[in-house]
GROMACS .gro file of C-alpha atoms in nm:
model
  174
    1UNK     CA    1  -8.513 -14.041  10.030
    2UNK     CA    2  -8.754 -14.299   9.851
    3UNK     CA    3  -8.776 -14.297   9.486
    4UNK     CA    4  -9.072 -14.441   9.267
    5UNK     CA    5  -8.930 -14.605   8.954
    6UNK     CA    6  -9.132 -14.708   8.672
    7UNK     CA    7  -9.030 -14.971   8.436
    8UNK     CA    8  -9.160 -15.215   8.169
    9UNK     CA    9  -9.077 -15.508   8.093
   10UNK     CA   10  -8.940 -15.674   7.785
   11UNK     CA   11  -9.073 -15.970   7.613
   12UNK     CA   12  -8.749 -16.173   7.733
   13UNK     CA   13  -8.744 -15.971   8.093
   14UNK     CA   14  -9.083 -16.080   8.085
   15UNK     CA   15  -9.015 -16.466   8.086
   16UNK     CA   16  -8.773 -16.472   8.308
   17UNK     CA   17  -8.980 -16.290   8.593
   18UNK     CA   18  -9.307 -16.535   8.519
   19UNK     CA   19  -9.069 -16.818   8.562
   20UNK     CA   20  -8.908 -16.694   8.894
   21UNK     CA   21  -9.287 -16.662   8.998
   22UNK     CA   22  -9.321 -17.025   8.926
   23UNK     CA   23  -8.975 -17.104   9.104
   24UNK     CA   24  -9.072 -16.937   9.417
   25UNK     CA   25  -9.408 -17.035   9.433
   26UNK     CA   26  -9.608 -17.013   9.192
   27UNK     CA   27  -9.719 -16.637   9.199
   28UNK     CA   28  -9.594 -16.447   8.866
   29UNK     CA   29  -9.446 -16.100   8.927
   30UNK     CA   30  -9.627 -15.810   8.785
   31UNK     CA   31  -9.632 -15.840   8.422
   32UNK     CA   32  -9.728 -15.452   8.355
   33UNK     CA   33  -9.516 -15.163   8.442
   34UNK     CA   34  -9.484 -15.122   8.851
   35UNK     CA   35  -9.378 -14.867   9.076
   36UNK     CA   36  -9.124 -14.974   9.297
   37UNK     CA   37  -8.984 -14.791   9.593
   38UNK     CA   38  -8.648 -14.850   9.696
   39UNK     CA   39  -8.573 -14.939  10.061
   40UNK     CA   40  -8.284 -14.962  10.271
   41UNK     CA   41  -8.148 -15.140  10.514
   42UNK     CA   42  -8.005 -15.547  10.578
   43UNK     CA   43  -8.144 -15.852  10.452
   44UNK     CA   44  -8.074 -16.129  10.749
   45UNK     CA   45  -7.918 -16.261  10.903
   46UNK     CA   46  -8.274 -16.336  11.077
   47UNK     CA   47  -8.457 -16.106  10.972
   48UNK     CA   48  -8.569 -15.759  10.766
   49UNK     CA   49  -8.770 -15.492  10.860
   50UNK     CA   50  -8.900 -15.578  11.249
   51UNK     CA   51  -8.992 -15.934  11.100
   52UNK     CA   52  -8.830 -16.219  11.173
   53UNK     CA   53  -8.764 -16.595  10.999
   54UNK     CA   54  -8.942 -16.833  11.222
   55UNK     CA   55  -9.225 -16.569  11.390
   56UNK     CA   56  -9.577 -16.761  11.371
   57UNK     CA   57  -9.833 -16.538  11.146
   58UNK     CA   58  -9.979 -16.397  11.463
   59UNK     CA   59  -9.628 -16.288  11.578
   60UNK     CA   60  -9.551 -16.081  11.245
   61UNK     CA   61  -9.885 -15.932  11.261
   62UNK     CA   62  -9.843 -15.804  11.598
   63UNK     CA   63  -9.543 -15.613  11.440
   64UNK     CA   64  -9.798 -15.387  11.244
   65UNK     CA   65  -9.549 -15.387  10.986
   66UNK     CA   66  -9.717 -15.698  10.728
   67UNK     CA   67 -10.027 -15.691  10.504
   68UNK     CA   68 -10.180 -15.981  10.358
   69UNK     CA   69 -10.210 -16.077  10.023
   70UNK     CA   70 -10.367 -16.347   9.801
   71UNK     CA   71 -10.150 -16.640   9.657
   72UNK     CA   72 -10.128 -16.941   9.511
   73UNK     CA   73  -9.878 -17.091   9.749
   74UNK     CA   74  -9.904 -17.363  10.015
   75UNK     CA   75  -9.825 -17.070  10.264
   76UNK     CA   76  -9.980 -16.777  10.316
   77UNK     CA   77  -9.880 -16.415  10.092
   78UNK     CA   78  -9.771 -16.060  10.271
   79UNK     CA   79  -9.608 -15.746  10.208
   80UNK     CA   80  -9.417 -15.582  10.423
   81UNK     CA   81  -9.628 -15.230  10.466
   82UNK     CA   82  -9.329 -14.997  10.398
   83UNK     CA   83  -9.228 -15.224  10.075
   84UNK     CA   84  -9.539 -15.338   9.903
   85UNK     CA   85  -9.471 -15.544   9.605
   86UNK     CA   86  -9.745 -15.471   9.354
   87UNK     CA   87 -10.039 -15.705   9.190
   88UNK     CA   88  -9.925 -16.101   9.196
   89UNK     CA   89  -9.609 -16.056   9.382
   90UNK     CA   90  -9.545 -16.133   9.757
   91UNK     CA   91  -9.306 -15.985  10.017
   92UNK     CA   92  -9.288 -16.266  10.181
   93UNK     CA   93  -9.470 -16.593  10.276
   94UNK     CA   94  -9.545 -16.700  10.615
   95UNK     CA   95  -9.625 -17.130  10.669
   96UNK     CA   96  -9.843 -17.304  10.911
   97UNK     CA   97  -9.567 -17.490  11.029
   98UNK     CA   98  -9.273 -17.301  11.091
   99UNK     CA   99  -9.375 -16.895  11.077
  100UNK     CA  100  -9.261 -16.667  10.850
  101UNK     CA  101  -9.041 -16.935  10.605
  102UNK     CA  102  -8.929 -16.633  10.318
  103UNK     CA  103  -8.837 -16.294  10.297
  104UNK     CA  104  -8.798 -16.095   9.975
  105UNK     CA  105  -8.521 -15.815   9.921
  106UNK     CA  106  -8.675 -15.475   9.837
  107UNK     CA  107  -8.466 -15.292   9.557
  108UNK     CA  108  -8.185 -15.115   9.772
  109UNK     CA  109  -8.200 -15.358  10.036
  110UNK     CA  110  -7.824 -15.547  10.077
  111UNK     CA  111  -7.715 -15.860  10.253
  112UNK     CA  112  -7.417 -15.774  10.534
  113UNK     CA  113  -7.188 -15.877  10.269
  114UNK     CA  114  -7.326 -15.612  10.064
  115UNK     CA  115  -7.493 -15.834   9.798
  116UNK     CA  116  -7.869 -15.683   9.656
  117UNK     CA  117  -8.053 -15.632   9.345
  118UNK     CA  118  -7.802 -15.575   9.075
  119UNK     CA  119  -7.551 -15.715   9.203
  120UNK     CA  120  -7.329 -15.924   8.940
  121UNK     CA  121  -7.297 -16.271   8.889
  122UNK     CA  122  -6.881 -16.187   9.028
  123UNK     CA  123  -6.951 -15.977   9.303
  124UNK     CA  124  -7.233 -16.274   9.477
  125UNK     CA  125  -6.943 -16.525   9.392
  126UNK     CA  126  -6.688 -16.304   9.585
  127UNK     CA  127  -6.901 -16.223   9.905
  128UNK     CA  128  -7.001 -16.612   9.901
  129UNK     CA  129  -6.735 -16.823   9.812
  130UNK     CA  130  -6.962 -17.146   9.887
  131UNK     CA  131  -7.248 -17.035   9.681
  132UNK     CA  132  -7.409 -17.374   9.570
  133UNK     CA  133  -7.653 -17.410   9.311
  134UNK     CA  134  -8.021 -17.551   9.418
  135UNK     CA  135  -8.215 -17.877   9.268
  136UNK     CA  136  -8.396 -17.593   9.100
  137UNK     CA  137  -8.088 -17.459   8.924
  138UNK     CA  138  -8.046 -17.075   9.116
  139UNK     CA  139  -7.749 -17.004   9.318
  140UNK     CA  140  -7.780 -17.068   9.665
  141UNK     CA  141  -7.583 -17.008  10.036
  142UNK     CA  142  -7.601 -17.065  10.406
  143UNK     CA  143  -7.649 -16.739  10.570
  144UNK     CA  144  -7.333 -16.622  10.726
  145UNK     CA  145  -7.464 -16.621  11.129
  146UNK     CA  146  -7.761 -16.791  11.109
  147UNK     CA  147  -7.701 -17.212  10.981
  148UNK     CA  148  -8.084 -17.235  10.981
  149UNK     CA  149  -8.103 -16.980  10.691
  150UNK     CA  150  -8.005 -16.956  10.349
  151UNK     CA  151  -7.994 -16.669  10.079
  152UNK     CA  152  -8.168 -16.745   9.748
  153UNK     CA  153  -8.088 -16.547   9.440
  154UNK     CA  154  -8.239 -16.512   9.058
  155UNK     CA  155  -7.996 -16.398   8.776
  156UNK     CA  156  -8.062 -16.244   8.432
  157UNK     CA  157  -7.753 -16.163   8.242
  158UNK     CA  158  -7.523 -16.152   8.528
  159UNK     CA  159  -7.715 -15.960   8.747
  160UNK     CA  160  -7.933 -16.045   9.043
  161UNK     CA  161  -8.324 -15.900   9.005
  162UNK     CA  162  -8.473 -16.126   9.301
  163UNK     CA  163  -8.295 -16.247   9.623
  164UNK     CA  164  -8.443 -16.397   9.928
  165UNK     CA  165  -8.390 -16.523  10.310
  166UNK     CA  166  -8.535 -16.824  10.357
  167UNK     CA  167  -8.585 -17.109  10.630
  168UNK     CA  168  -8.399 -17.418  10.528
  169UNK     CA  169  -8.663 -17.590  10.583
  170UNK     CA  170  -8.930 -17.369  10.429
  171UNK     CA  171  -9.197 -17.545  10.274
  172UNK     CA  172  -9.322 -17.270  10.083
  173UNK     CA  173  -9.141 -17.279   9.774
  174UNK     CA  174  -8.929 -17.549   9.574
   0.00000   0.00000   0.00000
């Protein structure tokens, strides 16, 4: 059963989610209050959702299961249709180059290793005991299954609020 969940944000909750819009590409998450509906299912290893890392624009389209949206990226902005992400947010991005490059967890959406939003700072560290930290200071980690991929996550006070699957060699985002 989906629930709609209303929340707004904090001047410091606030910050941090205009700064992970500049982190992962330049679009700012919804500043206002947004309803959010929470999904289920796996994040990777190739995939979420019927759409797949690597599928050229016209391949995820076929799936019926994308809408596009506007950004300021180098790629091009979509939602998933069942998951859409509100005003100045993306779903996922999709590059010229090499297909659909970055997926974005919906809230109740896990990993295999049962890592999603809200997870803590602990429990990521336990299901990924290589976690790395990017150039761009967030914790990063090869995909378990799939070396091509890697899992990106944001953390505010030991919790995760944004995770992603992403091409390694994405060039989407920074």
């Amino acid at each position: 059963m989906k629930h709609a969940v209303v929340r707004r944000l904090g001047r410091p909750a606030l910050v941090v989610a205009l700064a992970a819009g500049v982190l992962w590409g330049g679009v700012a998450p919804a500043a206002v209050a947004a309803s959010t509906a929470y999904a289920t299912g796996t994040l990777g290893p190739y995939g979420y959702g019927g759409v797949k890392l690597g599928m050229s624009a016209k391949q995820a389209r076929a799936t019926k299961k994308i809408v596009s949206k506007a950004s300021w990226s180098p790629c091009t902005g979509w939602d998933l249709k069942a998951h859409p992400t509100g005003r100045d947010k993306v779903g996922l991005y999709i590059s010229k180059r090499r297909g659909v490059a970055m997926i974005f967890a919906p809230k109740g959406v896990t990993t295999p290793q049962g890592i999603g939003i809200g997870s803590t700072e602990a429990e990521l560290k336990e299901a990924y005991p290589k976690l790395k930290q990017s150039a761009s200071g967030y914790p990063v980690v090869t995909v378990p299954g799939n070396r091509k991929a890697s899992y990106r996550f944001l953390l505010s006070r030991g919790r995760i609020y944004e995770m992603a699957l992403a091409l390694n060699n994405q060039d989407c985002t920074n």
